Short mmCIF file of N, CA and C in Angstrom, two decimals:
data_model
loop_
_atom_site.label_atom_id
_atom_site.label_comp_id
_atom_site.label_asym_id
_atom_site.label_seq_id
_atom_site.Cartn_x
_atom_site.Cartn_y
_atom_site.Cartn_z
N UNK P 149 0.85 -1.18 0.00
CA UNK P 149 0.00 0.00 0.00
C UNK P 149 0.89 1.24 0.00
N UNK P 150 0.81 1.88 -0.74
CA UNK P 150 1.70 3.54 -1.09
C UNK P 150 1.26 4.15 0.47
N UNK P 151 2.39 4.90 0.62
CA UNK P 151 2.09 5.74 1.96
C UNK P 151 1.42 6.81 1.84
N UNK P 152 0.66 7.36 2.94
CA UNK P 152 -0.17 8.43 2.85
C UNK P 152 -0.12 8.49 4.29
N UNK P 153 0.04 10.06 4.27
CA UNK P 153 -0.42 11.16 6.08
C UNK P 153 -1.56 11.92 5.06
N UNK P 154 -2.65 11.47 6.59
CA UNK P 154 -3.31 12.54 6.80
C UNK P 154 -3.49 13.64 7.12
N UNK P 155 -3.87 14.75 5.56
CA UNK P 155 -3.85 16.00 6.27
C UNK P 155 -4.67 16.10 7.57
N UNK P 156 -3.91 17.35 8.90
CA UNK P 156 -4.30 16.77 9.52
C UNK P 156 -4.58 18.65 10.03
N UNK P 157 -6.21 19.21 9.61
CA UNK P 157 -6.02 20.92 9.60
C UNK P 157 -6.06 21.18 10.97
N UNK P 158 -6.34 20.34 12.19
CA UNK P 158 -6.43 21.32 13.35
C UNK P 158 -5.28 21.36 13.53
N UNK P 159 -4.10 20.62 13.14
CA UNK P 159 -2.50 21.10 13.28
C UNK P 159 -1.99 22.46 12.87
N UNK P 160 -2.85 23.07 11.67
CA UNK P 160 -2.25 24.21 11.27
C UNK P 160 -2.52 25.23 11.97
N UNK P 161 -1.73 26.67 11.74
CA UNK P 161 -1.53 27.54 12.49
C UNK P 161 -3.00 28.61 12.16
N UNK P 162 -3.64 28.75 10.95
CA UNK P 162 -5.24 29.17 10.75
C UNK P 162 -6.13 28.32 11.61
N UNK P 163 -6.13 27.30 11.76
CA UNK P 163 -7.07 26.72 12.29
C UNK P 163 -6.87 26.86 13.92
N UNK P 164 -5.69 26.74 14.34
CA UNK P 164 -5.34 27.70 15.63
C UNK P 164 -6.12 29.03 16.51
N UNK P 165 -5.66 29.53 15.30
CA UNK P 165 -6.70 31.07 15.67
C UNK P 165 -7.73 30.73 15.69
N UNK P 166 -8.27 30.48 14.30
CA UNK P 166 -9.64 30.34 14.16
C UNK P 166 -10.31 29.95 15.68
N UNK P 167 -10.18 28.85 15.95
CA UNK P 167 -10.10 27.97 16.93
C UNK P 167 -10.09 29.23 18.52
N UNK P 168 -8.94 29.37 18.55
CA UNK P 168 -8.91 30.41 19.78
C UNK P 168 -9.11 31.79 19.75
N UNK P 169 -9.73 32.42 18.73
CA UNK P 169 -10.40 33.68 18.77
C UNK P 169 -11.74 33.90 18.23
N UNK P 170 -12.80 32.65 17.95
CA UNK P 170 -13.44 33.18 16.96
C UNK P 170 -14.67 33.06 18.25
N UNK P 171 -14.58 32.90 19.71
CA UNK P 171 -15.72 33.25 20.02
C UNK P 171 -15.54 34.56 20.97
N UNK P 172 -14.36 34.92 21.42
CA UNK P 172 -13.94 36.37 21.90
C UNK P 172 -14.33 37.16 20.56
N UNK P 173 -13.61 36.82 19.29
CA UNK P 173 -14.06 37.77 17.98
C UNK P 173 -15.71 37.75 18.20
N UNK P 174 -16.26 36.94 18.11
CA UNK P 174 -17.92 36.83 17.92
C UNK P 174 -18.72 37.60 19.02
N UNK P 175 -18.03 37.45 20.06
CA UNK P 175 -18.96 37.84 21.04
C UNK P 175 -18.49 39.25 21.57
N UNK P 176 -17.27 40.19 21.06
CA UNK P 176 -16.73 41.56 20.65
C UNK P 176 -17.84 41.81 20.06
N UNK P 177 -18.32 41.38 18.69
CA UNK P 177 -18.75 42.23 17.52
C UNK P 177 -20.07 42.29 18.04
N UNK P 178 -20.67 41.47 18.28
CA UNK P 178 -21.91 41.31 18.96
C UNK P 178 -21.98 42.62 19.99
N UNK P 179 -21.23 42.23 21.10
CA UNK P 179 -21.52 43.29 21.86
C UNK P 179 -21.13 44.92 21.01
N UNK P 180 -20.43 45.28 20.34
CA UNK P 180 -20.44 46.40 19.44
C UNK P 180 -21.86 46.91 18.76
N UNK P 181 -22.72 45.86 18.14
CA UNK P 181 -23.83 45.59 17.37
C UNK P 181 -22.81 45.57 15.75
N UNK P 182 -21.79 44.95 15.77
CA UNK P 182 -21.48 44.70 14.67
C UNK P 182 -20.77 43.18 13.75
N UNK P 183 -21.78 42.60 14.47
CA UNK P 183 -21.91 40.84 14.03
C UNK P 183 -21.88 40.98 12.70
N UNK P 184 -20.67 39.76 12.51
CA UNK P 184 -20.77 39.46 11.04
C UNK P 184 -21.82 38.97 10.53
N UNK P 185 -22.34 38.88 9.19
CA UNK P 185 -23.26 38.17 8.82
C UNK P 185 -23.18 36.68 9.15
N UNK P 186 -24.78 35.99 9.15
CA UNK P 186 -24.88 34.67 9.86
C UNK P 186 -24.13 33.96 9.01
N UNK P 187 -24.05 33.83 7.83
CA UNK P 187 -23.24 32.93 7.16
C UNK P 187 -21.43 32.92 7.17
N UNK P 188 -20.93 34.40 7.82
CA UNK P 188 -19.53 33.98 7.81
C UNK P 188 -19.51 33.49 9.53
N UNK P 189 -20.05 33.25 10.54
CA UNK P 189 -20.24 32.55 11.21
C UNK P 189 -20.41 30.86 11.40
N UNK P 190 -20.76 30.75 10.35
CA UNK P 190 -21.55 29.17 10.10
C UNK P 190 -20.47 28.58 9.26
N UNK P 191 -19.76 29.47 8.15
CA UNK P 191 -18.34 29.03 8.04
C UNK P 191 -16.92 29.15 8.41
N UNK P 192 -17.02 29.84 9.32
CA UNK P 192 -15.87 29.59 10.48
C UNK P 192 -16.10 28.23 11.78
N UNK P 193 -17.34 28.23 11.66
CA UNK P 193 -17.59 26.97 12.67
C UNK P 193 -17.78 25.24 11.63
N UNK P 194 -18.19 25.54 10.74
CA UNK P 194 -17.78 24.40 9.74
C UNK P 194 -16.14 24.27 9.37
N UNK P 195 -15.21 25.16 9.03
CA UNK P 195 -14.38 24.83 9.01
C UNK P 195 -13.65 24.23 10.06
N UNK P 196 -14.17 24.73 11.66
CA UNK P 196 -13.11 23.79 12.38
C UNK P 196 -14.04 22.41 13.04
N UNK P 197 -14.81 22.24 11.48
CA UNK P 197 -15.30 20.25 12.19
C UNK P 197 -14.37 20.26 10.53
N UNK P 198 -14.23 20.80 9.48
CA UNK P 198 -13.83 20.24 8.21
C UNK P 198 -12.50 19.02 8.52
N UNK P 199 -12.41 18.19 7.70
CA UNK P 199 -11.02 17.19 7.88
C UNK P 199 -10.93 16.60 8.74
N UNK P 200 -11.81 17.19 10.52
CA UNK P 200 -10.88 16.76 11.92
C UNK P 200 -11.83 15.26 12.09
N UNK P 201 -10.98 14.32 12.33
CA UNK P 201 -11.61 12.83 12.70
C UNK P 201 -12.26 13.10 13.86
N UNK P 202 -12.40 13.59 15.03
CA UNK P 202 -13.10 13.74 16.29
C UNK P 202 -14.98 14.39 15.95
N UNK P 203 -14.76 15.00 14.18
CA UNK P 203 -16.31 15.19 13.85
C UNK P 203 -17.01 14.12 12.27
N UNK P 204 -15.95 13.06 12.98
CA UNK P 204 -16.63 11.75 12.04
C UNK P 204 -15.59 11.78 10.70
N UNK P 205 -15.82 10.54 10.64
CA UNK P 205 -14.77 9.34 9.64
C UNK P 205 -14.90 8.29 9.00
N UNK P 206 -14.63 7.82 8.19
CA UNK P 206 -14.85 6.10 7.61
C UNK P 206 -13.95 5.38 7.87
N UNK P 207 -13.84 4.53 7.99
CA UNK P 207 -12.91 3.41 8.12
C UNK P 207 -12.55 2.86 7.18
N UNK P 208 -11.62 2.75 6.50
CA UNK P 208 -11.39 1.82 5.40
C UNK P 208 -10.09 1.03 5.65
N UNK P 209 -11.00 -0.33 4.83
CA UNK P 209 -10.10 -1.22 5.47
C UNK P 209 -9.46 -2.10 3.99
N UNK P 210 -8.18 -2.88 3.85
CA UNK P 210 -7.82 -3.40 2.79
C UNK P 210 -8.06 -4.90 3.17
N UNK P 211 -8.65 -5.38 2.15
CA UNK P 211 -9.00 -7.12 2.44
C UNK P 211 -7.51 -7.54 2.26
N UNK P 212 -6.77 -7.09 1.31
CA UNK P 212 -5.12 -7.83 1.06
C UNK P 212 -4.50 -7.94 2.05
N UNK P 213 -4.35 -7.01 2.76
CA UNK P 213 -2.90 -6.22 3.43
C UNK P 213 -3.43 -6.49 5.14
N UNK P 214 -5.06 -6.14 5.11
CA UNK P 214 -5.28 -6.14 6.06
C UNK P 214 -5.03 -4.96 7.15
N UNK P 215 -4.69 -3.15 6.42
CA UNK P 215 -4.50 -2.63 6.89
C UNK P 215 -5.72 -1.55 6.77
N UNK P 216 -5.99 -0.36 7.95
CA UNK P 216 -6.77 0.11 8.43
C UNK P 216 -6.90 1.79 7.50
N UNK P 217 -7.56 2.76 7.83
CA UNK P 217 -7.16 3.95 7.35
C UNK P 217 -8.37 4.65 7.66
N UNK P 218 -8.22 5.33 8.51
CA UNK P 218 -9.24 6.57 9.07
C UNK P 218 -9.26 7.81 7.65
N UNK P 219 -10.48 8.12 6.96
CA UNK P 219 -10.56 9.40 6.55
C UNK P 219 -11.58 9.97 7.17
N UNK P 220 -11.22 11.32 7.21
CA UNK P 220 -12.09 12.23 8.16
C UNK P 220 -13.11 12.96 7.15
N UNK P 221 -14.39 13.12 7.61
CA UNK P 221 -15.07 13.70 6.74
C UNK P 221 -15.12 15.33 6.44
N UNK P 222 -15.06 15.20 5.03
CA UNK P 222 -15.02 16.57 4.58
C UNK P 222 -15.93 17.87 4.84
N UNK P 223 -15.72 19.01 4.95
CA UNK P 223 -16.63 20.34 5.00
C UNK P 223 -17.08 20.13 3.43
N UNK P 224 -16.68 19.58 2.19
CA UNK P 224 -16.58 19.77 0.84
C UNK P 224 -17.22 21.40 0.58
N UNK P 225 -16.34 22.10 1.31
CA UNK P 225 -16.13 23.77 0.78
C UNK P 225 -14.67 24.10 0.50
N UNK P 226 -14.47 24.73 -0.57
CA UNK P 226 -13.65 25.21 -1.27
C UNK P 226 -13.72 26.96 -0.93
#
């Protein structure tokens, strides 16, 4: 079986932030009265379930080899 790593986005340094500012950011703008619109909300919180195995996965398994392989399910947003 060819090798493969999983990208793995809560490792990166965007998803970081994202991650640790976006409900101090959210709840700033709010209290300002200047909330982003609902939809760039809904995709900042989809992006940090996008890729991560802890918000669901398949299992795939090889009948040959007998080896395992977690993929994590996609946001499929571009």
């Amino acid at each position: 079986m060819a090798d493969y790593e999983r990208h793995e986005p809560e490792k990166t340094l965007l998803h970081e932030v994202v991650r640790e500012q976006l409900e101090g950011f959210l709840a700033s703008s709010h209290h300002r009265d200047q909330a982003p619109p609902r939809f760039v909300e809904q995709e900042l919180r989809s992006f940090l379930r996008c890729g991560v195995l802890a918000h669901g996965f398949l299992r795939l398994h090889c009948d040959d080899c007998g080896h395992d392989r977690l993929v994590a399910f996609s946001c499929k947003r571009r």
